[in-house]
Short mmCIF file of C-alpha atoms in Angstrom, two decimals:
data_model
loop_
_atom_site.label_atom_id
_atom_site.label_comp_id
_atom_site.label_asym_id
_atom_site.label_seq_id
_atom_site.Cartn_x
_atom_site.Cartn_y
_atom_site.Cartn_z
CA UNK H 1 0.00 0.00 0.00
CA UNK H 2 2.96 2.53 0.81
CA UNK H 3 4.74 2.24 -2.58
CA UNK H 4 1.40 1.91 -4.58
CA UNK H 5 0.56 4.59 -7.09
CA UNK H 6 -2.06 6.26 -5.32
CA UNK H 7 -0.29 7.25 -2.57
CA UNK H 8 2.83 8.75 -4.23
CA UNK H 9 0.30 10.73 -6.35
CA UNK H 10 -1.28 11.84 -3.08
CA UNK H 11 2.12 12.94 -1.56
CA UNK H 12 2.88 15.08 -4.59
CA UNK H 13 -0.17 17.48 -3.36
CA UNK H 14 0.25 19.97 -0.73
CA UNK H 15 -2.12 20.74 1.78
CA UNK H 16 -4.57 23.01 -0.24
CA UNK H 17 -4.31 20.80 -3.16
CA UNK H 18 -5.32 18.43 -0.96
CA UNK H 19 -8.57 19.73 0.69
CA UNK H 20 -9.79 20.86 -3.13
CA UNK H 21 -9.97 17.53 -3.67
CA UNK H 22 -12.85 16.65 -1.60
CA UNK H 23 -15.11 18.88 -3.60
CA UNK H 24 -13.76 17.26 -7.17
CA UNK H 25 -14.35 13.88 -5.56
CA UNK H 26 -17.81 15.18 -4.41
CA UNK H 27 -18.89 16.18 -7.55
CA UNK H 28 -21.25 13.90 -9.82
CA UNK H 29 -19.42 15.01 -12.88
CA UNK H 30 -15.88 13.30 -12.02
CA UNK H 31 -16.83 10.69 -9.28
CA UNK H 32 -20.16 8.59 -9.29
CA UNK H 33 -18.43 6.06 -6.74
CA UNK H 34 -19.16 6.86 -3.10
CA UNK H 35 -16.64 4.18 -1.93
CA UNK H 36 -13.53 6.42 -3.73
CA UNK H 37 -14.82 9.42 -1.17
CA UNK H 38 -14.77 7.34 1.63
CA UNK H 39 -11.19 5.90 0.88
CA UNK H 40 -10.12 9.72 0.72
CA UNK H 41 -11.08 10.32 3.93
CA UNK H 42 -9.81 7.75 5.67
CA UNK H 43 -6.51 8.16 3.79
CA UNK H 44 -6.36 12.40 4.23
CA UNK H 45 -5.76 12.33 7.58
CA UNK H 46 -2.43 10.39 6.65
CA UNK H 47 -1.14 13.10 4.59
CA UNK H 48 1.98 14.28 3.74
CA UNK H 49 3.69 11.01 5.32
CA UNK H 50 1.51 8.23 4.34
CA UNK H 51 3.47 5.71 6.50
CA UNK H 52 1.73 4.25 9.41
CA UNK H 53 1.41 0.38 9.80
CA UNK H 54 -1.60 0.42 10.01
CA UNK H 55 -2.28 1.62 6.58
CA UNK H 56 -2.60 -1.89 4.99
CA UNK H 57 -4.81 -2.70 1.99
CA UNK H 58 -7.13 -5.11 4.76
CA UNK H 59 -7.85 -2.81 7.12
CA UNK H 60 -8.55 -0.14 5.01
CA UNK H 61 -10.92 -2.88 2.64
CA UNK H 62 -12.76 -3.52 6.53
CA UNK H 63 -13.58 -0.16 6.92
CA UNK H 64 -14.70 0.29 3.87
CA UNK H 65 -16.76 -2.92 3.43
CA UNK H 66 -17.51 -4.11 7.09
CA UNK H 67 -20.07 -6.70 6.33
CA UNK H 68 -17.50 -8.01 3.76
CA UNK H 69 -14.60 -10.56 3.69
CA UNK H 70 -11.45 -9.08 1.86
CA UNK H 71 -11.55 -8.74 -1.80
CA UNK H 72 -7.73 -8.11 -3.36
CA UNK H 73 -8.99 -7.55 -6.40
CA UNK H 74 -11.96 -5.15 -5.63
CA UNK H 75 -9.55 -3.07 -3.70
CA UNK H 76 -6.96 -2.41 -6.15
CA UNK H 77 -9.95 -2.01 -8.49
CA UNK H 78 -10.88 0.83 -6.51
CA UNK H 79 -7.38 2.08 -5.96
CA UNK H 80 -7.02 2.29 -9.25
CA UNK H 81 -10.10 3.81 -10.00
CA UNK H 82 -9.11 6.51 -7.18
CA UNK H 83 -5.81 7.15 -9.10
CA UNK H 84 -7.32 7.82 -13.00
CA UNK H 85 -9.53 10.33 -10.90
CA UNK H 86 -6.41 11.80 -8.97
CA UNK H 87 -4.68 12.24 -12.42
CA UNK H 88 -7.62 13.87 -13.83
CA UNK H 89 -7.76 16.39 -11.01
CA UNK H 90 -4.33 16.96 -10.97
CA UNK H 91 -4.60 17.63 -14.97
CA UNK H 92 -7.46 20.23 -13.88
CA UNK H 93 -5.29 21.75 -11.14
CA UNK H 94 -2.46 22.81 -14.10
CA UNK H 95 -5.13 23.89 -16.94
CA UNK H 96 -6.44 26.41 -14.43
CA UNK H 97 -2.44 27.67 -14.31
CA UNK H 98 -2.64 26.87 -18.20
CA UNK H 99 -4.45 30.09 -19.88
CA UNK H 100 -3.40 29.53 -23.59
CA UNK H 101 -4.43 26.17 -23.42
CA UNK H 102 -8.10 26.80 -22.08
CA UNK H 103 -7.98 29.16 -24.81
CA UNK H 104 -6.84 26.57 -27.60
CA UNK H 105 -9.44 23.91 -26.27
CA UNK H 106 -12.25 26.55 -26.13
CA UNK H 107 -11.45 27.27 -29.84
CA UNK H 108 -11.19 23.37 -30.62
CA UNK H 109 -14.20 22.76 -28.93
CA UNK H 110 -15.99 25.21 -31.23
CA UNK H 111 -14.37 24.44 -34.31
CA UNK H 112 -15.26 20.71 -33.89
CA UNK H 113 -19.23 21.68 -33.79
CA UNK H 114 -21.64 22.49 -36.86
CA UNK H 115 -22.60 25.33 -35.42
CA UNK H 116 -20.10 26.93 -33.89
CA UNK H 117 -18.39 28.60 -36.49
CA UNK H 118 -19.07 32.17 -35.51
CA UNK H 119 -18.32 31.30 -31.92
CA UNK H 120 -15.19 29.66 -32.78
CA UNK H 121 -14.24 33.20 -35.50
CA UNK H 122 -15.14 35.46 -32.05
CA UNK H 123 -12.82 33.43 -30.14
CA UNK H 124 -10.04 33.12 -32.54
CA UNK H 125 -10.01 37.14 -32.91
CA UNK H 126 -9.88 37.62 -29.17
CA UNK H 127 -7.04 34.88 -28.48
CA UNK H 128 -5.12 36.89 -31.00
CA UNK H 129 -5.75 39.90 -29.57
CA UNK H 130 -4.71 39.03 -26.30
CA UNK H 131 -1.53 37.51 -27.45
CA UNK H 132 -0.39 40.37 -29.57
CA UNK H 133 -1.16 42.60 -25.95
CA UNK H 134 1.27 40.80 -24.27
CA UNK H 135 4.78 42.72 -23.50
CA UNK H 136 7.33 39.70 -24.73
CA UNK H 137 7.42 37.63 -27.87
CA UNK H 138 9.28 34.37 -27.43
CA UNK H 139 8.69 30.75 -29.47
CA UNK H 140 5.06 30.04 -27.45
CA UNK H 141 4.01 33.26 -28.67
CA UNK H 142 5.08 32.34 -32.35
CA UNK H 143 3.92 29.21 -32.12
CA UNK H 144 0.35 29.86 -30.82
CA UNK H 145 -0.05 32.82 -33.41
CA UNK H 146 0.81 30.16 -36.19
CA UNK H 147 -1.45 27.44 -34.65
CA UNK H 148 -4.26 30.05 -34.82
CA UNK H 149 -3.85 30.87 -38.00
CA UNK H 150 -3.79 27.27 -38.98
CA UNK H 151 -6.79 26.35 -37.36
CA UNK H 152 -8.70 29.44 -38.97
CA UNK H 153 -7.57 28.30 -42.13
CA UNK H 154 -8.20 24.55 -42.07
CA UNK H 155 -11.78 25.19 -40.54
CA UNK H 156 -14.47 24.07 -43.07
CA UNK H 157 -16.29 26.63 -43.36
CA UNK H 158 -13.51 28.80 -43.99
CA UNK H 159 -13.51 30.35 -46.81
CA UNK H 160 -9.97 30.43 -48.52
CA UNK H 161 -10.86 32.25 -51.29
CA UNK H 162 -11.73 34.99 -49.27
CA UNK H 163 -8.25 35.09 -47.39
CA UNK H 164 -5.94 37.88 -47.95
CA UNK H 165 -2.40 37.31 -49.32
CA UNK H 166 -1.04 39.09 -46.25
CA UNK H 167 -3.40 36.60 -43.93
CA UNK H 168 -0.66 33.70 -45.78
CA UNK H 169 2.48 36.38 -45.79
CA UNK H 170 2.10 36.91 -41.72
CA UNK H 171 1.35 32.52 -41.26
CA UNK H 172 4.54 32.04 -43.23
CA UNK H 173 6.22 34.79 -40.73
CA UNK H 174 5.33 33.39 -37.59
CA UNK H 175 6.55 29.98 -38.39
CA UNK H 176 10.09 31.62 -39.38
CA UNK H 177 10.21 33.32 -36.32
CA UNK H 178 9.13 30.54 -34.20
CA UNK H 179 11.76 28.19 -36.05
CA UNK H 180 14.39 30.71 -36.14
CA UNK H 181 14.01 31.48 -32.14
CA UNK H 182 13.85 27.92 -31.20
CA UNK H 183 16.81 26.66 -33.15
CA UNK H 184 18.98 29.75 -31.84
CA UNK H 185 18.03 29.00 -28.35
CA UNK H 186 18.65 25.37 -28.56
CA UNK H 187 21.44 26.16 -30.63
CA UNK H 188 22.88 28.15 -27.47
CA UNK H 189 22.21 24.74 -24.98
CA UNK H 190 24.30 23.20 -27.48
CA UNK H 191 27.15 25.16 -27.62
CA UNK H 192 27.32 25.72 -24.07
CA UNK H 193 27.74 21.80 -23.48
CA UNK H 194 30.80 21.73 -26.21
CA UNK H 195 33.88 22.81 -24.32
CA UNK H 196 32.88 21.20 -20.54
CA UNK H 197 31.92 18.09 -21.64
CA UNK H 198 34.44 17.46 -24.74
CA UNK H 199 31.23 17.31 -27.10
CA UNK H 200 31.10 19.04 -30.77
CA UNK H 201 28.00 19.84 -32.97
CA UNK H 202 27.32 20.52 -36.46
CA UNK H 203 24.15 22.57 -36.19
CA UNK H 204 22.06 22.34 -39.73
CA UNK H 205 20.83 25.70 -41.04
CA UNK H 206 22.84 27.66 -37.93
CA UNK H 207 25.34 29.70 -40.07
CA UNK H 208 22.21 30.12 -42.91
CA UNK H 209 20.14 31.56 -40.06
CA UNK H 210 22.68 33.82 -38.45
CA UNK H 211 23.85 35.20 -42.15
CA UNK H 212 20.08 35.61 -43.22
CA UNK H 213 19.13 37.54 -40.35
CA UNK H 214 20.20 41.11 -41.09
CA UNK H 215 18.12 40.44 -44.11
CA UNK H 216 15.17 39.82 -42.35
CA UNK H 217 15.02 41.92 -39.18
CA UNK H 218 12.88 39.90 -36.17
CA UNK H 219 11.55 43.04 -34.26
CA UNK H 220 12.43 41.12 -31.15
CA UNK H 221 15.32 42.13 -28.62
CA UNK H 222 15.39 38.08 -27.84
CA UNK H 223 16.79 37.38 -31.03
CA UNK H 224 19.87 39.59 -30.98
CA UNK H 225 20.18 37.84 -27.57
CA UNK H 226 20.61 34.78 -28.21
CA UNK H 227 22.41 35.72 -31.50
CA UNK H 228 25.00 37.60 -28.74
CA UNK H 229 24.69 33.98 -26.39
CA UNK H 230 26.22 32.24 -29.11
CA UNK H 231 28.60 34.93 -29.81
CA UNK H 232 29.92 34.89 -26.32
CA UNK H 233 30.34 30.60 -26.00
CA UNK H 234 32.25 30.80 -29.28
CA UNK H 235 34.47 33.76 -28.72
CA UNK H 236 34.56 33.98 -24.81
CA UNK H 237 35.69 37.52 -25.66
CA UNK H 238 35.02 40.20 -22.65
CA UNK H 239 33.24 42.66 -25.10
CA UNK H 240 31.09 39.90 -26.27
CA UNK H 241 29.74 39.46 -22.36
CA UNK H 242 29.54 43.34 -22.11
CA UNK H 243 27.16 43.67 -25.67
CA UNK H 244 24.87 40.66 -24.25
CA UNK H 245 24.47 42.01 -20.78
CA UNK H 246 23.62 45.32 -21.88
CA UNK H 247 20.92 44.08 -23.77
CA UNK H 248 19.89 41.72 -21.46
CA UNK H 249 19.55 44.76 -18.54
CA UNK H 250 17.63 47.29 -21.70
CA UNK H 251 14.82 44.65 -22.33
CA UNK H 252 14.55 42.93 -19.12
CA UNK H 253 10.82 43.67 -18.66
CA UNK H 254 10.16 42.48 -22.07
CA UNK H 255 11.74 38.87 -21.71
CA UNK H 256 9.62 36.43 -20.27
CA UNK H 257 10.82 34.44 -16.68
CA UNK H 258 11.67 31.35 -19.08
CA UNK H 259 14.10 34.02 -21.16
CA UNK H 260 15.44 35.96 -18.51
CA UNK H 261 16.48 32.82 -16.36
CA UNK H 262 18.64 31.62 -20.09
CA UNK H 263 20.51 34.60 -20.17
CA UNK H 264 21.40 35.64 -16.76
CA UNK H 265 22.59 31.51 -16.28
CA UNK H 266 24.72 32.39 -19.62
CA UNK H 267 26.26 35.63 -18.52
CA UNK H 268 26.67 34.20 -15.03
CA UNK H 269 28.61 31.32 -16.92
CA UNK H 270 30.81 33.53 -18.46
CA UNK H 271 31.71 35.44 -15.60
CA UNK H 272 32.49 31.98 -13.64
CA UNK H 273 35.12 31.00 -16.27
CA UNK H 274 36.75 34.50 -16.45
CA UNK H 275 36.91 34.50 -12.35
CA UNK H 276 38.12 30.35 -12.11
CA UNK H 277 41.10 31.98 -14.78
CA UNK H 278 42.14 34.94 -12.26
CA UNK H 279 40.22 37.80 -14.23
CA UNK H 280 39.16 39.48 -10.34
CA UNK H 281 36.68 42.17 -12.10
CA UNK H 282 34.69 39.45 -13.19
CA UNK H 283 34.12 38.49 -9.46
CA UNK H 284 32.61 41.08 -8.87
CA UNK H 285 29.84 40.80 -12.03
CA UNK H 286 29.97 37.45 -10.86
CA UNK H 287 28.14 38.22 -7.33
CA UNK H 288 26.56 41.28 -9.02
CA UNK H 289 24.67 39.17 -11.31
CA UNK H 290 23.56 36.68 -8.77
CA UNK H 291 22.33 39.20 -6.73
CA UNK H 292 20.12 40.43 -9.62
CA UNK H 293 18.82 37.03 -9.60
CA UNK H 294 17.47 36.59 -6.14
CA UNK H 295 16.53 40.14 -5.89
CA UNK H 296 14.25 39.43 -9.28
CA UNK H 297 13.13 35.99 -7.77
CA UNK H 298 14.68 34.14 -10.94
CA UNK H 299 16.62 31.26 -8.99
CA UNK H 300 13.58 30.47 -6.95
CA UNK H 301 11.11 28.31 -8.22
CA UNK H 302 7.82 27.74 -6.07
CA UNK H 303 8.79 29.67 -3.76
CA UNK H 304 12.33 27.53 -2.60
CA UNK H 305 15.61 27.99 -3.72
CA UNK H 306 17.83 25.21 -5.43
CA UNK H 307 21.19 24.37 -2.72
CA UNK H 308 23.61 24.37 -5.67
CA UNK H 309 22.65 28.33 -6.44
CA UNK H 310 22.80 28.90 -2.66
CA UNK H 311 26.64 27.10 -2.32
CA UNK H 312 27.37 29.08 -5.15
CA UNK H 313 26.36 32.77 -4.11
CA UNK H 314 28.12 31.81 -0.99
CA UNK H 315 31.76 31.19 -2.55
CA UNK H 316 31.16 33.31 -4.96
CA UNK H 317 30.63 36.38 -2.51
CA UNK H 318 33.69 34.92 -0.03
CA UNK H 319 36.46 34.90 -3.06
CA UNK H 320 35.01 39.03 -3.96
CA UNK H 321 35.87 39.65 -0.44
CA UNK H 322 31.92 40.37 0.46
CA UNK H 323 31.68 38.16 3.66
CA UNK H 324 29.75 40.75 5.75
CA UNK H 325 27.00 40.40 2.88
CA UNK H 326 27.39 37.01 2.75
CA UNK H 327 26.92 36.31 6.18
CA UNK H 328 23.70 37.96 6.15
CA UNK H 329 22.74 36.39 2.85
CA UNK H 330 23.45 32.67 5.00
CA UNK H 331 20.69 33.67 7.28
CA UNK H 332 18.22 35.41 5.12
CA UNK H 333 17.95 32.91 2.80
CA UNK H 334 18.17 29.65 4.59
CA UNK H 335 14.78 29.21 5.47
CA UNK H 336 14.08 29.46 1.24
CA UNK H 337 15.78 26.10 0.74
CA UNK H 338 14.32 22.60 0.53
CA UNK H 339 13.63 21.06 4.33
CA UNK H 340 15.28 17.91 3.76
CA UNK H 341 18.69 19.81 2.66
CA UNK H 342 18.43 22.38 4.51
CA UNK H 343 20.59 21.80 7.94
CA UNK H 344 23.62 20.26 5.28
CA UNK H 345 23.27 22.99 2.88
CA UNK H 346 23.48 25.93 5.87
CA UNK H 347 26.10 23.99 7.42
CA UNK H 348 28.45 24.29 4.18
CA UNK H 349 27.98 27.47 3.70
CA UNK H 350 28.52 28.46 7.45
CA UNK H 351 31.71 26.59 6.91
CA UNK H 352 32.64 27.80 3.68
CA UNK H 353 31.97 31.73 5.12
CA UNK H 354 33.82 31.24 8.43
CA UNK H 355 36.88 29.95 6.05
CA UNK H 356 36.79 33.33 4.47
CA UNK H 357 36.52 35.40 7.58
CA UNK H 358 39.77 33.53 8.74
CA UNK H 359 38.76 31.36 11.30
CA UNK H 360 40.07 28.24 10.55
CA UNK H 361 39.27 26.52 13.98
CA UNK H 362 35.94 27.08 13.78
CA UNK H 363 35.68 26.22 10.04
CA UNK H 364 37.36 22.60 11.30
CA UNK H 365 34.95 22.33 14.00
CA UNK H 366 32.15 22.45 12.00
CA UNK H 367 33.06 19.90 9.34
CA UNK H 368 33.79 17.16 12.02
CA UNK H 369 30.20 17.65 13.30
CA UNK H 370 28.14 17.37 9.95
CA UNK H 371 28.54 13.94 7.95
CA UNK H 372 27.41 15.78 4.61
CA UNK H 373 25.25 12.68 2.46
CA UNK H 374 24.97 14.71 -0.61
CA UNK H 375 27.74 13.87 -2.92
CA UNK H 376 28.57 17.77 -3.95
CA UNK H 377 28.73 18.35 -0.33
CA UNK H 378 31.26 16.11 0.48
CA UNK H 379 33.22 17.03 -2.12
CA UNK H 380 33.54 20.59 -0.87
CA UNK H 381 33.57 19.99 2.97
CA UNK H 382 37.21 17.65 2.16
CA UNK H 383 38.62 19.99 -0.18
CA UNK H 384 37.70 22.95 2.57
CA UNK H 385 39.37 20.42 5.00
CA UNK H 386 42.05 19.84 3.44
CA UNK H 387 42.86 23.80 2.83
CA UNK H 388 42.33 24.47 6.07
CA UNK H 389 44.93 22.23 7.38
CA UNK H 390 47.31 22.89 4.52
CA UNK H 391 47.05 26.53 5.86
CA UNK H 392 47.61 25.40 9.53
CA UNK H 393 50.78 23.08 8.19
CA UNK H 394 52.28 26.16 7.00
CA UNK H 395 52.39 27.54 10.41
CA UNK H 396 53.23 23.93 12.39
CA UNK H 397 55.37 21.11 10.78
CA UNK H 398 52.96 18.56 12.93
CA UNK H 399 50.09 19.18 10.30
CA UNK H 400 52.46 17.50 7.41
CA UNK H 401 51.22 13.57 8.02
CA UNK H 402 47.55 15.14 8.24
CA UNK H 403 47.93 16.49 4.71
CA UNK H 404 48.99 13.93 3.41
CA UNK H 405 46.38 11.63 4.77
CA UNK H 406 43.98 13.65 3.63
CA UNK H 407 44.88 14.38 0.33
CA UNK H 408 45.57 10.33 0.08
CA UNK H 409 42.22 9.64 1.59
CA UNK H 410 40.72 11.81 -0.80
CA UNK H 411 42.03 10.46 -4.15
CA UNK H 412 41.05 7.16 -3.07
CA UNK H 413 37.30 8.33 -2.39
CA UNK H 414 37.48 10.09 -5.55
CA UNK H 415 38.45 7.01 -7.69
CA UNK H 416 36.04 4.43 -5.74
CA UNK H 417 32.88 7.05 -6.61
CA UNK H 418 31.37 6.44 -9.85
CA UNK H 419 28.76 9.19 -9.54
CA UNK H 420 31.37 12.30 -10.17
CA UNK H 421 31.95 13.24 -13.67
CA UNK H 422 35.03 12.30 -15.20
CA UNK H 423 35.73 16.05 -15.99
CA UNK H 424 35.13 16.69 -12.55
CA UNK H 425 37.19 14.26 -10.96
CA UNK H 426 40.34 14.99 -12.90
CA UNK H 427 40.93 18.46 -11.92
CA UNK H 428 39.98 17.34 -8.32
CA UNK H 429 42.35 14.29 -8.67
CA UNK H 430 44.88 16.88 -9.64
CA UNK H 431 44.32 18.89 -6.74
CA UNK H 432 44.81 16.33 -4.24
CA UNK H 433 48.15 15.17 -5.72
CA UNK H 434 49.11 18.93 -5.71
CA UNK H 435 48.38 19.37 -2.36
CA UNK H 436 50.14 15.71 -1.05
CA UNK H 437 52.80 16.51 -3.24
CA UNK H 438 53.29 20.16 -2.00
CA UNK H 439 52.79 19.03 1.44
CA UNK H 440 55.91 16.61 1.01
CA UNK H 441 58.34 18.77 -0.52
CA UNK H 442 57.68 21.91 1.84
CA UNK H 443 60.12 20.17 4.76
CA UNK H 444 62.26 19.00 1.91
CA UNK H 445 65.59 21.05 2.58
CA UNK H 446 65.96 21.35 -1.51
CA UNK H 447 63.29 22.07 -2.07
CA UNK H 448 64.42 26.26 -2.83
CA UNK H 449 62.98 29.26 -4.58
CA UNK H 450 63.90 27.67 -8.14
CA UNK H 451 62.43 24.69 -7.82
CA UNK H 452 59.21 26.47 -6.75
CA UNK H 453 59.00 28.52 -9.43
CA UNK H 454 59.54 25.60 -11.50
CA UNK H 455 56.47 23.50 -9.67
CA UNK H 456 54.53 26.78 -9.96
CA UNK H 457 54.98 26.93 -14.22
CA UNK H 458 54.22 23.34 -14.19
CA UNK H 459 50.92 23.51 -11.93
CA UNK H 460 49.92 26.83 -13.65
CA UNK H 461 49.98 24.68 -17.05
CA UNK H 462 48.24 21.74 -15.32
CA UNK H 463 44.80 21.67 -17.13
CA UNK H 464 42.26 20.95 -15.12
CA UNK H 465 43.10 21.79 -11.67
CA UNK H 466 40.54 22.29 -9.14
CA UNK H 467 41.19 25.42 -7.14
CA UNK H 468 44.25 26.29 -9.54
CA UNK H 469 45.04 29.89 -8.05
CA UNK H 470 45.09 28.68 -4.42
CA UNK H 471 47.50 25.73 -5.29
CA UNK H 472 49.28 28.48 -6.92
CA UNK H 473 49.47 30.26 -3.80
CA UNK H 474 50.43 27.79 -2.18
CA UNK H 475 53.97 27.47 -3.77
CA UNK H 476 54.66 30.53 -2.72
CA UNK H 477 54.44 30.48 0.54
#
């Protein structure tokens, strides 16, 4: 009964979703079976856990059926029956979010009936006009104007002879644009997966498209966008970021959430690469960007924001030397993350920001307490460990054997994981034989300036290397 259907569908609702449906289950339209509405409510009262003993297929079948011996099939008839009923209400719950398509089904629903033709022409006219009144135009609003015009035309009692040539000219328009803005945008996933994963693509019609376009002018800010996106992952050139972000910031209010998430991710890309290479401006844009983000709301989705964007605004604002901000930004947004990662995510970034403010004991102290179980997290609490004690071997000889046995330990859980990419574990493979290397040599009486300056050219040219410019750092110390 735990892992049946029905109840993981009934998790997936939230409390409100929850009580609505009673009243969908109550009405005569949806539900003529009064034994479904009395399962409900002896399974709401269960919700959001769903996992007491007692909730057993037989006792459930008793209380439903008390003059009855137990039926297995009669009961997962009804569960089933419960769950087609669940999906249709939860298919109810999104069209109410979905307004375009109660507007395409209205018009279908029309179109499909004898005598609906000048209901479904009325309708048609005011879904246009309430797409063309909106403030963005992005692929769904190509794509819906070209499916309207389509439906218009194929209708039967359409008459075709009667249709203008510019009626055809602006069908034939939308379906460019919506082509041409899809394939850049997808065009722009693509590239940005070539260099970090190894990958190369030959994109048909791309260089057509991007030639062709000063010849026929889109109208659209979005378009010289994404033409500037793919600009920026080919070149990686500083004034490529600077053209994209200024239009990005100019048309803000006219890019939809979908299109403003795309670019800010791109630009904060960018500005992640030029920081991870030493550029320390970029920093700066870096945090700057991110903070646009949460101040706009575009990293939060439902109301919680994703761990991996909260790790990240928290090293990002240590290495631009904002910790003051960043302390406060640990706090404020804590209670905005996920429940069941929320004491490991706060704890790595407490330990991450008390690292920056210099307070290395503390930092230690708080690792040995949390046993991180996300994988990311574990990954960053060793490598923090291991920096921390690197710092405090500099300082005391006695740390050396620690070091060591940390960096060793930490190759060896690298290698036994199969769950970290292969990208990923290189450079962090080559940190950890940096560091155990580094950590060896430091006590080594020949080991003098030259041959550190000799490590250092090496190391710099070590591609990849996870936290290059502190290794770096390191060797001169």
């Amino acid at each position: 009964m735990h892992d049946s259907k029905l109840i993981r569908y009934l998790k997936i609702l939230d409390e409100a979703e929850l009580k609505r449906l009673l009243y969908f289950l109550k009405s005569p339209f949806y539900n003529a079976n009064p034994h479904i509405l009395k399962l409900y409510m002896l399974l709401r009262p269960e919700h959001p856990g769903f996992n007491s003993p007692k909730l057993t297929r037989e006792r459930l079948f008793k209380k439903l059926f008390r003059d009855r011996v137990y039926d297995h099939q009669k009961m997962l008839n009804l569960m089933s029956d419960f769950t087609q009923l669940l999906e249709k209400y939860m298919i109810a719950l999104q069209l109410e979010k979905e307004e375009d398509m109660q507007d395409q089904l209205l018009l279908t629903s029309f179109g499909e009936r004898p005598e609906g033709y000048a209901a479904f022409e009325k309708t048609a006219e005011r879904i246009g006009q309430k797409r063309d009144a909106l403030p963005y135009r992005d692929t769904g609003y190509y794509r819906w104007k070209f499916q309207l015009g389509q439906q218009y035309f194929n209708h039967p009692a359409t008459d075709k002879f009667e249709l203008s040539k510019d009626r055809y000219d602006d069908a034939m328009e939308q379906l460019d644009r919506w082509f041409i803005l899809e394939k850049l945008l997808l065009s722009c996933e693509m590239k940005a997966r070539e260099k970090p994963l190894s990958e190369e693509y030959e994109i048909w019609l791309l260089p057509e498209i991007r030639a062709g376009l000063p010849h026929y002018p889109m109208q659209d800010a979005i378009t010289g966008v994404y033409l500037e996106m793919l600009d920026l992952l080919e070149k990686e050139e500083p004034d490529s970021y600077y053209r994209l972000k200024a239009l990005f910031m100019e048309n803000l209010a006219r890019f939809t959430r979908q299109q403003q998430q795309n670019v800010l991710q791109s630009l904060i890309n960018y500005t992640i690469r030029e920081g991870n290479r030493g550029n320390k401006p970029f920093l700066q844009e870096n945090l700057a960007l991110y903070r646009l983000g949460l101040e706009s709301g575009l990293f939060q989705e439902g109301g919680l924001l994703n761990d991996m964007v909260y790790i990240s605004v928290v090293n990002v604002a240590n290495r631009a030397g904002e910790t003051a901000w960043c302390g406060h930004f640990i706090r404020d947004f804590e209670p905005a993350l996920e429940q069941s990662i929320r004491k490991d995510a706060s704890a790595l970034a407490r330990a991450l920001w008390l690292y920056a403010c210099q307070k290395p004991e503390e930092t230690m102290e708080l690792l040995q307490k949390i046993e991180f179980l996300n994988i990311y997290y574990q990954i960053q609490a060793r490598v923090l460990m291991i920096k921390v004690c690197f710092e405090a071997f500099r300082k005391d000889d006695h740390y050396q054997e620690l070091v060591v046995s940390l960096a060793d330990a930490f190759r060896q859980f690298l290698r036994r994981n199969k769950r970290v990419s292969r990208s990923q574990k290189e450079a962090l493979l080559n940190f950890a034989h940096c560091v155990g290397q580094l950590a060896k040599w430091r006590t080594d009486p020949g080991f003098d300036r030259q041959k550190r300056v000799e490590l250092k050219q090496e190391w710099n040219s070590l591609t990849p290397l996870y936290n290059k410019t502190w290794i770096l750092q390191q060797t001169d110390q």
